[in-house]
mmCIF file of C-alpha atoms in Angstrom:
data_model
loop_
_atom_site.group_PDB
_atom_site.id
_atom_site.type_symbol
_atom_site.label_atom_id
_atom_site.label_comp_id
_atom_site.label_asym_id
_atom_site.label_seq_id
_atom_site.Cartn_x
_atom_site.Cartn_y
_atom_site.Cartn_z
ATOM 1 C CA UNK A 1 8.392 -3.145 -4.629
ATOM 2 C CA UNK A 2 8.280 -0.754 -7.736
ATOM 3 C CA UNK A 3 5.822 -1.131 -10.216
ATOM 4 C CA UNK A 4 5.270 0.709 -13.810
ATOM 5 C CA UNK A 5 1.999 -0.520 -14.316
ATOM 6 C CA UNK A 6 -0.754 -2.603 -12.732
ATOM 7 C CA UNK A 7 -0.190 -5.269 -15.404
ATOM 8 C CA UNK A 8 3.503 -5.775 -13.768
ATOM 9 C CA UNK A 9 2.051 -6.154 -10.613
ATOM 10 C CA UNK A 10 0.053 -8.910 -11.956
ATOM 11 C CA UNK A 11 2.983 -10.448 -13.544
ATOM 12 C CA UNK A 12 4.788 -10.471 -9.965
ATOM 13 C CA UNK A 13 2.055 -11.803 -8.357
ATOM 14 C CA UNK A 14 1.635 -14.733 -11.210
ATOM 15 C CA UNK A 15 5.233 -15.564 -10.625
ATOM 16 C CA UNK A 16 4.740 -15.553 -6.898
ATOM 17 C CA UNK A 17 1.924 -18.140 -6.894
ATOM 18 C CA UNK A 18 -0.539 -15.213 -5.942
ATOM 19 C CA UNK A 19 -2.309 -15.256 -8.762
ATOM 20 C CA UNK A 20 -5.259 -17.113 -10.780
ATOM 21 C CA UNK A 21 -6.561 -16.551 -14.066
ATOM 22 C CA UNK A 22 -10.186 -17.318 -14.889
ATOM 23 C CA UNK A 23 -10.184 -17.729 -19.035
ATOM 24 C CA UNK A 24 -13.751 -18.797 -19.545
ATOM 25 C CA UNK A 25 -16.572 -16.163 -19.776
ATOM 26 C CA UNK A 26 -17.896 -14.330 -16.844
ATOM 27 C CA UNK A 27 -20.871 -11.984 -16.299
ATOM 28 C CA UNK A 28 -20.160 -8.665 -14.853
ATOM 29 C CA UNK A 29 -23.610 -8.794 -13.465
ATOM 30 C CA UNK A 30 -23.673 -10.398 -10.046
ATOM 31 C CA UNK A 31 -21.632 -13.480 -11.152
ATOM 32 C CA UNK A 32 -18.428 -11.725 -11.224
ATOM 33 C CA UNK A 33 -18.620 -10.546 -7.384
ATOM 34 C CA UNK A 34 -19.997 -13.288 -6.169
ATOM 35 C CA UNK A 35 -16.999 -15.560 -7.188
ATOM 36 C CA UNK A 36 -14.612 -12.593 -5.519
ATOM 37 C CA UNK A 37 -16.741 -13.150 -2.665
ATOM 38 C CA UNK A 38 -16.276 -16.570 -2.264
ATOM 39 C CA UNK A 39 -12.630 -16.247 -3.056
ATOM 40 C CA UNK A 40 -11.868 -13.900 -0.566
ATOM 41 C CA UNK A 41 -13.409 -15.964 2.087
ATOM 42 C CA UNK A 42 -11.584 -18.909 1.209
ATOM 43 C CA UNK A 43 -8.241 -17.007 1.196
ATOM 44 C CA UNK A 44 -7.700 -17.389 -2.384
ATOM 45 C CA UNK A 45 -5.016 -15.871 -4.510
ATOM 46 C CA UNK A 46 -5.680 -12.555 -6.615
ATOM 47 C CA UNK A 47 -7.935 -13.096 -9.804
ATOM 48 C CA UNK A 48 -7.618 -12.060 -13.129
ATOM 49 C CA UNK A 49 -10.756 -12.417 -15.200
ATOM 50 C CA UNK A 50 -9.411 -12.446 -18.774
ATOM 51 C CA UNK A 51 -13.080 -12.568 -20.505
ATOM 52 C CA UNK A 52 -15.824 -10.529 -18.934
ATOM 53 C CA UNK A 53 -18.957 -10.263 -20.806
ATOM 54 C CA UNK A 54 -19.459 -6.949 -22.877
ATOM 55 C CA UNK A 55 -16.075 -5.867 -22.210
ATOM 56 C CA UNK A 56 -12.735 -5.973 -23.875
ATOM 57 C CA UNK A 57 -10.547 -5.379 -20.458
ATOM 58 C CA UNK A 58 -9.671 -8.193 -18.333
ATOM 59 C CA UNK A 59 -10.763 -7.510 -14.248
ATOM 60 C CA UNK A 60 -8.454 -7.798 -11.321
ATOM 61 C CA UNK A 61 -10.395 -8.611 -8.128
ATOM 62 C CA UNK A 62 -8.923 -9.584 -4.698
ATOM 63 C CA UNK A 63 -5.943 -7.941 -5.326
ATOM 64 C CA UNK A 64 -5.299 -7.003 -1.685
ATOM 65 C CA UNK A 65 -7.088 -10.136 -0.409
ATOM 66 C CA UNK A 66 -4.672 -11.242 2.387
ATOM 67 C CA UNK A 67 -2.544 -9.180 4.455
ATOM 68 C CA UNK A 68 0.646 -11.400 3.447
ATOM 69 C CA UNK A 69 -0.299 -10.741 -0.295
ATOM 70 C CA UNK A 70 -0.341 -7.055 0.603
ATOM 71 C CA UNK A 71 2.946 -7.222 2.288
ATOM 72 C CA UNK A 72 4.382 -8.755 -0.757
ATOM 73 C CA UNK A 73 2.935 -6.202 -3.087
ATOM 74 C CA UNK A 74 4.649 -3.020 -1.671
ATOM 75 C CA UNK A 75 7.762 -5.096 0.135
ATOM 76 C CA UNK A 76 10.098 -2.739 2.436
ATOM 77 C CA UNK A 77 8.530 0.442 1.195
ATOM 78 C CA UNK A 78 5.483 -0.346 3.480
ATOM 79 C CA UNK A 79 8.094 0.465 6.498
ATOM 80 C CA UNK A 80 9.598 3.044 4.791
ATOM 81 C CA UNK A 81 6.440 4.905 4.259
ATOM 82 C CA UNK A 82 4.942 4.501 7.482
ATOM 83 C CA UNK A 83 8.120 5.869 9.063
ATOM 84 C CA UNK A 84 7.620 9.387 6.753
ATOM 85 C CA UNK A 85 4.164 9.399 7.865
ATOM 86 C CA UNK A 86 5.574 9.464 11.702
ATOM 87 C CA UNK A 87 8.041 11.649 11.304
ATOM 88 C CA UNK A 88 5.457 14.372 9.353
ATOM 89 C CA UNK A 89 3.070 14.013 12.461
ATOM 90 C CA UNK A 90 6.120 13.852 14.934
ATOM 91 C CA UNK A 91 9.511 15.244 13.677
ATOM 92 C CA UNK A 92 11.403 15.282 16.713
ATOM 93 C CA UNK A 93 10.836 11.567 16.479
ATOM 94 C CA UNK A 94 14.082 11.709 14.179
ATOM 95 C CA UNK A 95 16.255 11.950 17.239
ATOM 96 C CA UNK A 96 15.380 8.318 18.142
ATOM 97 C CA UNK A 97 16.025 6.881 14.853
ATOM 98 C CA UNK A 98 19.131 4.725 13.707
ATOM 99 C CA UNK A 99 21.408 6.381 11.094
ATOM 100 C CA UNK A 100 20.261 3.633 8.550
ATOM 101 C CA UNK A 101 16.585 4.474 9.023
ATOM 102 C CA UNK A 102 17.304 8.336 8.608
ATOM 103 C CA UNK A 103 19.200 7.557 5.523
ATOM 104 C CA UNK A 104 16.017 5.566 4.055
ATOM 105 C CA UNK A 105 13.270 7.681 4.877
ATOM 106 C CA UNK A 106 15.310 10.828 3.732
ATOM 107 C CA UNK A 107 16.284 8.772 0.164
ATOM 108 C CA UNK A 108 12.522 7.481 -0.171
ATOM 109 C CA UNK A 109 10.962 11.391 0.394
ATOM 110 C CA UNK A 110 13.240 13.111 -2.180
ATOM 111 C CA UNK A 111 12.848 10.094 -4.471
ATOM 112 C CA UNK A 112 9.117 10.199 -4.276
ATOM 113 C CA UNK A 113 8.450 13.675 -5.770
ATOM 114 C CA UNK A 114 5.713 13.505 -8.633
ATOM 115 C CA UNK A 115 7.472 13.916 -11.922
ATOM 116 C CA UNK A 116 5.683 15.596 -14.618
ATOM 117 C CA UNK A 117 6.039 13.943 -18.319
ATOM 118 C CA UNK A 118 4.631 15.085 -21.662
ATOM 119 C CA UNK A 119 0.959 14.012 -22.556
ATOM 120 C CA UNK A 120 2.442 12.409 -25.569
ATOM 121 C CA UNK A 121 4.703 10.129 -23.442
ATOM 122 C CA UNK A 122 1.521 9.024 -21.026
ATOM 123 C CA UNK A 123 0.722 5.643 -21.418
ATOM 124 C CA UNK A 124 -2.909 6.388 -20.024
ATOM 125 C CA UNK A 125 -3.305 8.546 -22.746
ATOM 126 C CA UNK A 126 -2.937 5.910 -25.604
ATOM 127 C CA UNK A 127 -6.444 5.053 -26.325
ATOM 128 C CA UNK A 128 -9.480 7.077 -26.477
ATOM 129 C CA UNK A 129 -13.111 5.061 -25.711
ATOM 130 C CA UNK A 130 -16.388 5.906 -24.158
ATOM 131 C CA UNK A 131 -17.856 5.390 -20.890
ATOM 132 C CA UNK A 132 -20.209 2.210 -22.065
ATOM 133 C CA UNK A 133 -16.705 0.574 -23.121
ATOM 134 C CA UNK A 134 -15.555 0.313 -19.864
ATOM 135 C CA UNK A 135 -16.260 -2.922 -17.794
ATOM 136 C CA UNK A 136 -19.718 -3.230 -16.221
ATOM 137 C CA UNK A 137 -19.559 -4.602 -12.836
ATOM 138 C CA UNK A 138 -22.972 -4.891 -10.634
ATOM 139 C CA UNK A 139 -22.062 -6.424 -7.162
ATOM 140 C CA UNK A 140 -25.465 -6.571 -5.559
ATOM 141 C CA UNK A 141 -29.290 -7.122 -6.804
ATOM 142 C CA UNK A 142 -30.433 -3.755 -5.912
ATOM 143 C CA UNK A 143 -27.385 -1.682 -6.995
ATOM 144 C CA UNK A 144 -28.749 1.285 -9.038
ATOM 145 C CA UNK A 145 -26.251 0.835 -11.788
ATOM 146 C CA UNK A 146 -22.290 -0.050 -12.559
ATOM 147 C CA UNK A 147 -19.933 1.462 -10.293
ATOM 148 C CA UNK A 148 -16.105 2.041 -9.990
ATOM 149 C CA UNK A 149 -15.374 0.405 -6.783
ATOM 150 C CA UNK A 150 -11.482 1.415 -6.610
ATOM 151 C CA UNK A 151 -11.223 5.230 -8.089
ATOM 152 C CA UNK A 152 -8.528 7.706 -7.493
ATOM 153 C CA UNK A 153 -10.500 11.028 -7.872
ATOM 154 C CA UNK A 154 -8.094 13.636 -8.479
ATOM 155 C CA UNK A 155 -8.948 17.533 -7.814
ATOM 156 C CA UNK A 156 -7.545 20.952 -6.976
ATOM 157 C CA UNK A 157 -8.699 24.277 -5.155
ATOM 158 C CA UNK A 158 -8.992 26.409 -7.935
ATOM 159 C CA UNK A 159 -7.734 29.451 -5.877
ATOM 160 C CA UNK A 160 -4.895 27.427 -4.738
ATOM 161 C CA UNK A 161 -3.886 25.148 -7.760
ATOM 162 C CA UNK A 162 -1.101 22.740 -7.958
ATOM 163 C CA UNK A 163 -0.032 19.252 -7.732
ATOM 164 C CA UNK A 164 1.243 19.483 -4.220
ATOM 165 C CA UNK A 165 -2.107 20.790 -3.097
ATOM 166 C CA UNK A 166 -4.372 18.739 -4.678
ATOM 167 C CA UNK A 167 -6.534 15.710 -3.052
ATOM 168 C CA UNK A 168 -6.942 12.347 -4.415
ATOM 169 C CA UNK A 169 -9.288 10.535 -2.868
ATOM 170 C CA UNK A 170 -11.540 7.529 -3.231
ATOM 171 C CA UNK A 171 -15.586 8.217 -3.854
ATOM 172 C CA UNK A 172 -17.706 5.884 -5.377
ATOM 173 C CA UNK A 173 -18.720 6.783 -9.153
ATOM 174 C CA UNK A 174 -21.921 5.464 -10.550
ATOM 175 C CA UNK A 175 -21.328 4.788 -14.457
ATOM 176 C CA UNK A 176 -24.676 4.197 -15.563
ATOM 177 C CA UNK A 177 -28.501 3.884 -14.712
ATOM 178 C CA UNK A 178 -30.982 6.119 -13.075
ATOM 179 C CA UNK A 179 -31.354 9.570 -14.959
ATOM 180 C CA UNK A 180 -27.535 9.594 -16.456
ATOM 181 C CA UNK A 181 -27.344 10.490 -19.842
ATOM 182 C CA UNK A 182 -25.383 7.533 -21.736
ATOM 183 C CA UNK A 183 -21.371 8.387 -22.065
ATOM 184 C CA UNK A 184 -22.003 11.753 -20.962
ATOM 185 C CA UNK A 185 -22.852 11.734 -17.106
ATOM 186 C CA UNK A 186 -21.844 10.111 -14.262
ATOM 187 C CA UNK A 187 -22.097 10.206 -10.951
ATOM 188 C CA UNK A 188 -19.871 11.063 -8.114
ATOM 189 C CA UNK A 189 -20.701 10.171 -4.642
ATOM 190 C CA UNK A 190 -18.997 12.249 -1.798
ATOM 191 C CA UNK A 191 -20.070 13.257 1.610
ATOM 192 C CA UNK A 192 -19.069 15.891 4.560
ATOM 193 C CA UNK A 193 -15.462 16.196 5.322
ATOM 194 C CA UNK A 194 -14.021 15.073 2.253
ATOM 195 C CA UNK A 195 -11.566 17.620 0.548
ATOM 196 C CA UNK A 196 -13.089 17.466 -2.959
ATOM 197 C CA UNK A 197 -16.281 19.126 -1.288
ATOM 198 C CA UNK A 198 -13.729 22.252 -0.151
ATOM 199 C CA UNK A 199 -12.717 22.482 -4.068
ATOM 200 C CA UNK A 200 -16.165 22.001 -5.260
ATOM 201 C CA UNK A 201 -17.544 24.762 -3.091
ATOM 202 C CA UNK A 202 -14.441 27.026 -4.136
ATOM 203 C CA UNK A 203 -15.158 26.790 -7.531
ATOM 204 C CA UNK A 204 -18.631 27.222 -7.384
ATOM 205 C CA UNK A 205 -17.971 30.443 -5.455
ATOM 206 C CA UNK A 206 -15.852 32.082 -8.240
ATOM 207 C CA UNK A 207 -18.385 30.868 -10.609
ATOM 208 C CA UNK A 208 -16.481 27.990 -12.520
ATOM 209 C CA UNK A 209 -17.133 24.194 -12.866
ATOM 210 C CA UNK A 210 -14.662 21.967 -10.785
ATOM 211 C CA UNK A 211 -12.281 19.967 -12.972
ATOM 212 C CA UNK A 212 -12.564 16.312 -11.705
ATOM 213 C CA UNK A 213 -9.833 13.457 -13.115
ATOM 214 C CA UNK A 214 -10.807 9.839 -12.115
ATOM 215 C CA UNK A 215 -8.002 7.181 -12.445
ATOM 216 C CA UNK A 216 -8.504 3.674 -12.459
ATOM 217 C CA UNK A 217 -5.581 0.987 -11.826
ATOM 218 C CA UNK A 218 -1.830 2.130 -12.192
ATOM 219 C CA UNK A 219 0.541 0.892 -9.574
ATOM 220 C CA UNK A 220 -1.074 -0.663 -6.836
ATOM 221 C CA UNK A 221 0.381 2.254 -4.429
ATOM 222 C CA UNK A 222 -1.806 4.807 -6.234
ATOM 223 C CA UNK A 223 -5.085 3.015 -5.082
ATOM 224 C CA UNK A 224 -4.074 2.768 -1.371
ATOM 225 C CA UNK A 225 -2.805 6.419 -1.485
ATOM 226 C CA UNK A 226 -6.155 7.606 -2.545
ATOM 227 C CA UNK A 227 -7.789 5.998 0.842
ATOM 228 C CA UNK A 228 -4.869 6.924 3.352
ATOM 229 C CA UNK A 229 -5.733 9.479 5.947
ATOM 230 C CA UNK A 230 -2.678 11.448 6.019
ATOM 231 C CA UNK A 231 -0.965 14.132 7.985
ATOM 232 C CA UNK A 232 -2.126 17.915 6.858
ATOM 233 C CA UNK A 233 0.277 18.979 4.617
ATOM 234 C CA UNK A 234 1.605 15.462 3.165
ATOM 235 C CA UNK A 235 0.554 15.175 -0.105
ATOM 236 C CA UNK A 236 -1.184 11.572 -1.215
ATOM 237 C CA UNK A 237 0.610 11.900 -4.650
ATOM 238 C CA UNK A 238 4.011 11.921 -2.444
ATOM 239 C CA UNK A 239 2.829 9.371 -0.338
ATOM 240 C CA UNK A 240 2.017 7.312 -3.409
ATOM 241 C CA UNK A 241 5.496 7.747 -4.711
ATOM 242 C CA UNK A 242 7.118 6.839 -1.252
ATOM 243 C CA UNK A 243 4.746 3.246 -0.856
ATOM 244 C CA UNK A 244 5.368 2.646 -4.666
ATOM 245 C CA UNK A 245 8.997 3.064 -4.559
ATOM 246 C CA UNK A 246 8.817 5.341 -7.807
ATOM 247 C CA UNK A 247 7.760 8.720 -8.507
ATOM 248 C CA UNK A 248 4.321 9.655 -9.035
ATOM 249 C CA UNK A 249 4.217 10.548 -13.024
ATOM 250 C CA UNK A 250 1.599 12.724 -14.261
ATOM 251 C CA UNK A 251 1.104 14.654 -17.313
ATOM 252 C CA UNK A 252 -1.498 17.870 -18.359
ATOM 253 C CA UNK A 253 -4.134 17.495 -21.080
ATOM 254 C CA UNK A 254 -6.894 19.950 -21.943
ATOM 255 C CA UNK A 255 -6.506 21.652 -18.705
ATOM 256 C CA UNK A 256 -6.770 18.310 -16.507
ATOM 257 C CA UNK A 257 -4.120 16.530 -14.578
ATOM 258 C CA UNK A 258 -3.669 13.030 -15.393
ATOM 259 C CA UNK A 259 -1.972 9.795 -13.554
ATOM 260 C CA UNK A 260 0.318 8.899 -16.600
ATOM 261 C CA UNK A 261 0.689 5.179 -15.153
ATOM 262 C CA UNK A 262 -3.231 4.700 -14.674
ATOM 263 C CA UNK A 263 -4.875 2.164 -16.890
ATOM 264 C CA UNK A 264 -7.842 4.083 -17.418
ATOM 265 C CA UNK A 265 -8.781 7.824 -16.750
ATOM 266 C CA UNK A 266 -11.887 9.844 -16.856
ATOM 267 C CA UNK A 267 -11.802 13.192 -17.464
ATOM 268 C CA UNK A 268 -15.053 15.689 -16.750
ATOM 269 C CA UNK A 269 -16.152 18.618 -14.674
ATOM 270 C CA UNK A 270 -19.111 18.758 -11.754
ATOM 271 C CA UNK A 271 -21.180 22.134 -11.432
ATOM 272 C CA UNK A 272 -24.211 22.412 -9.332
ATOM 273 C CA UNK A 273 -26.169 19.492 -10.856
ATOM 274 C CA UNK A 274 -27.335 16.453 -8.999
ATOM 275 C CA UNK A 275 -29.224 13.372 -9.868
ATOM 276 C CA UNK A 276 -30.208 10.492 -8.229
ATOM 277 C CA UNK A 277 -27.301 8.430 -7.284
ATOM 278 C CA UNK A 278 -27.767 4.805 -5.992
ATOM 279 C CA UNK A 279 -28.751 2.455 -4.312
ATOM 280 C CA UNK A 280 -25.630 0.850 -3.785
ATOM 281 C CA UNK A 281 -24.817 -2.416 -1.755
ATOM 282 C CA UNK A 282 -21.968 -0.502 0.646
ATOM 283 C CA UNK A 283 -19.141 -1.726 2.925
ATOM 284 C CA UNK A 284 -21.686 -1.757 6.204
ATOM 285 C CA UNK A 285 -23.669 -4.678 5.034
ATOM 286 C CA UNK A 286 -26.668 -2.597 3.799
ATOM 287 C CA UNK A 287 -27.531 -0.744 0.925
ATOM 288 C CA UNK A 288 -27.005 3.197 0.664
ATOM 289 C CA UNK A 289 -30.108 4.388 -0.881
ATOM 290 C CA UNK A 290 -30.810 6.924 -3.677
ATOM 291 C CA UNK A 291 -29.928 10.456 -2.922
ATOM 292 C CA UNK A 292 -29.019 13.365 -5.201
ATOM 293 C CA UNK A 293 -25.229 13.537 -5.693
ATOM 294 C CA UNK A 294 -23.433 15.545 -8.038
ATOM 295 C CA UNK A 295 -23.134 14.803 -12.069
ATOM 296 C CA UNK A 296 -20.075 14.977 -13.622
ATOM 297 C CA UNK A 297 -20.141 15.904 -17.468
ATOM 298 C CA UNK A 298 -17.617 13.534 -19.189
ATOM 299 C CA UNK A 299 -15.316 15.169 -21.794
ATOM 300 C CA UNK A 300 -12.851 12.539 -22.051
ATOM 301 C CA UNK A 301 -12.245 8.880 -21.338
ATOM 302 C CA UNK A 302 -8.772 7.115 -22.223
ATOM 303 C CA UNK A 303 -6.861 3.634 -21.322
ATOM 304 C CA UNK A 304 -3.218 2.423 -21.802
ATOM 305 C CA UNK A 305 -2.511 -0.504 -23.872
ATOM 306 C CA UNK A 306 -2.012 -3.087 -21.440
ATOM 307 C CA UNK A 307 -4.984 -1.848 -19.410
ATOM 308 C CA UNK A 308 -6.585 -3.771 -16.427
ATOM 309 C CA UNK A 309 -9.619 -2.692 -14.773
ATOM 310 C CA UNK A 310 -9.036 -3.322 -10.788
ATOM 311 C CA UNK A 311 -12.484 -4.109 -8.731
ATOM 312 C CA UNK A 312 -13.555 -4.465 -5.101
ATOM 313 C CA UNK A 313 -16.463 -5.911 -3.796
ATOM 314 C CA UNK A 314 -17.809 -4.285 -0.688
ATOM 315 C CA UNK A 315 -20.690 -5.995 1.627
ATOM 316 C CA UNK A 316 -20.918 -7.159 5.130
ATOM 317 C CA UNK A 317 -17.601 -7.387 6.889
ATOM 318 C CA UNK A 318 -15.123 -8.883 6.522
ATOM 319 C CA UNK A 319 -14.244 -8.413 2.971
ATOM 320 C CA UNK A 320 -11.298 -7.001 0.672
ATOM 321 C CA UNK A 321 -11.464 -3.806 2.075
ATOM 322 C CA UNK A 322 -10.818 -5.239 5.403
ATOM 323 C CA UNK A 323 -7.046 -5.457 4.474
ATOM 324 C CA UNK A 324 -6.964 -1.742 3.522
ATOM 325 C CA UNK A 325 -8.322 -0.895 7.357
ATOM 326 C CA UNK A 326 -5.178 -3.102 8.622
ATOM 327 C CA UNK A 327 -2.723 -1.337 6.271
ATOM 328 C CA UNK A 328 -4.029 1.711 7.181
ATOM 329 C CA UNK A 329 -3.727 1.123 11.039
ATOM 330 C CA UNK A 330 -0.228 -0.168 10.577
ATOM 331 C CA UNK A 331 1.441 2.812 8.485
ATOM 332 C CA UNK A 332 -0.749 5.591 10.475
ATOM 333 C CA UNK A 333 -0.191 4.052 14.206
ATOM 334 C CA UNK A 334 2.920 6.105 15.036
ATOM 335 C CA UNK A 335 0.875 8.933 14.442
ATOM 336 C CA UNK A 336 -1.719 8.474 17.423
ATOM 337 C CA UNK A 337 0.304 9.900 20.449
ATOM 338 C CA UNK A 338 1.213 13.013 18.559
ATOM 339 C CA UNK A 339 -1.874 13.954 16.875
ATOM 340 C CA UNK A 340 -4.284 12.732 19.831
ATOM 341 C CA UNK A 341 -2.468 13.356 23.172
ATOM 342 C CA UNK A 342 -3.149 11.247 26.042
ATOM 343 C CA UNK A 343 -4.606 8.232 23.701
ATOM 344 C CA UNK A 344 -1.789 5.562 23.384
ATOM 345 C CA UNK A 345 -3.884 3.536 20.906
ATOM 346 C CA UNK A 346 -6.696 3.193 18.823
ATOM 347 C CA UNK A 347 -8.817 0.156 16.797
ATOM 348 C CA UNK A 348 -11.292 0.804 14.123
ATOM 349 C CA UNK A 349 -13.491 -2.464 14.575
ATOM 350 C CA UNK A 350 -13.571 -4.051 10.875
ATOM 351 C CA UNK A 351 -16.714 -6.113 12.081
ATOM 352 C CA UNK A 352 -18.842 -3.044 12.779
ATOM 353 C CA UNK A 353 -17.881 -1.935 9.222
ATOM 354 C CA UNK A 354 -15.152 0.368 10.589
ATOM 355 C CA UNK A 355 -16.798 3.870 10.793
ATOM 356 C CA UNK A 356 -19.364 3.090 13.185
ATOM 357 C CA UNK A 357 -16.996 1.783 16.191
ATOM 358 C CA UNK A 358 -13.789 2.807 17.312
ATOM 359 C CA UNK A 359 -12.202 1.206 20.618
ATOM 360 C CA UNK A 360 -9.557 3.587 22.104
ATOM 361 C CA UNK A 361 -6.712 3.609 25.167
ATOM 362 C CA UNK A 362 -6.488 6.955 26.918
ATOM 363 C CA UNK A 363 -5.209 8.408 30.179
ATOM 364 C CA UNK A 364 -6.055 10.890 32.871
ATOM 365 C CA UNK A 365 -2.620 12.965 32.771
ATOM 366 C CA UNK A 366 -3.553 15.841 34.557
ATOM 367 C CA UNK A 367 -5.223 14.979 38.056
ATOM 368 C CA UNK A 368 -2.696 12.581 39.584
ATOM 369 C CA UNK A 369 -3.918 13.715 43.121
ATOM 370 C CA UNK A 370 -7.546 12.521 42.420
ATOM 371 C CA UNK A 371 -8.312 9.167 44.298
ATOM 372 C CA UNK A 372 -11.573 8.005 42.007
ATOM 373 C CA UNK A 373 -11.754 7.227 38.654
ATOM 374 C CA UNK A 374 -14.276 9.756 37.419
ATOM 375 C CA UNK A 375 -13.376 10.253 33.597
ATOM 376 C CA UNK A 376 -12.194 13.957 32.769
ATOM 377 C CA UNK A 377 -9.709 14.219 30.231
ATOM 378 C CA UNK A 378 -10.674 10.830 28.798
ATOM 379 C CA UNK A 379 -14.281 12.843 27.780
ATOM 380 C CA UNK A 380 -12.237 15.508 25.768
ATOM 381 C CA UNK A 381 -10.110 12.714 24.066
ATOM 382 C CA UNK A 382 -13.261 10.727 23.089
ATOM 383 C CA UNK A 383 -14.844 14.107 21.386
ATOM 384 C CA UNK A 384 -11.552 14.965 19.723
ATOM 385 C CA UNK A 385 -10.847 11.639 18.579
ATOM 386 C CA UNK A 386 -14.648 11.338 17.124
ATOM 387 C CA UNK A 387 -13.786 14.769 15.539
ATOM 388 C CA UNK A 388 -10.731 13.868 13.714
ATOM 389 C CA UNK A 389 -12.126 10.378 13.123
ATOM 390 C CA UNK A 390 -15.117 11.854 11.130
ATOM 391 C CA UNK A 391 -13.019 14.439 9.213
ATOM 392 C CA UNK A 392 -10.554 11.766 8.095
ATOM 393 C CA UNK A 393 -13.119 8.591 7.103
#
């Protein structure tokens, strides 16, 4: 399915009986998150909170609460995107594809190239606000502040700039609390093996600050693209266009790249400065404690006219992000034999929090003459898988 905005996706879900509206006022401090958790456990529709205390914006949760709903949201483009990802990892697979599949994949790829538009025509730049105007949502009692849980964080390598060489990742953002200066500073939490770190290091080496653009909302495909472990050389923005059935539109504003169809964007820079970030009730079921992480100095905050704030709640699995893991597995499964030779299948265990535990089926290919079952190649496969898994997630 192709959506021009998150509001358009909301309308589609409502017409499909996959969305309910809550009109009474709801407190963003703990109450909203508890409603979301209970709704997810019951397999309820997506929820649009129309009145969140202290916010002028509606909040959307449970968007990806079920696999069936996710399949409805993305439609046929989910399968096409998976084929393109598989071809990127293993180009020779095209010989085994039908003509219809080849045509659909080719058309999907060409029609997905990012499209530049003028800043004047970018919906997200229509209205200027401050950080304090954004919805304030606290999910767990000991959280250190209010967080963005579905951010799309965009950066470029200052030494090799360009939209197709950029990185779009999902790194949690702390909007307030701790030592952050109101409306001027927010926290950016990223760890090892994240491309934003490479870009940050390159900027510091050049004696520069790194420009960071944070997008919230937009077509649902943009959110999923930010968490996808894609083959090297496949842009997240290109993938967002494939999955969304519509080119990723972007504009330039004050030296920043902006997702034109996002609902909100926060623009600013990070340097060497760090401040305490957290605690945060994390997806493993316990709190990530307070640690120093980069501070983003905020320069601009914008929102579109019909802005909807998407939010998810993480915690002990299963939660809404369980669906993310299943979507990722469905799309990336064709990559496994090519990128990890000898491994037939993998499964990240959601009940363990995805990251800590993975099951894999490996093979011993090189020693058919040996009669015992002593693992050899499987050990190297396990090491390779561990490295790739850490680099991806």
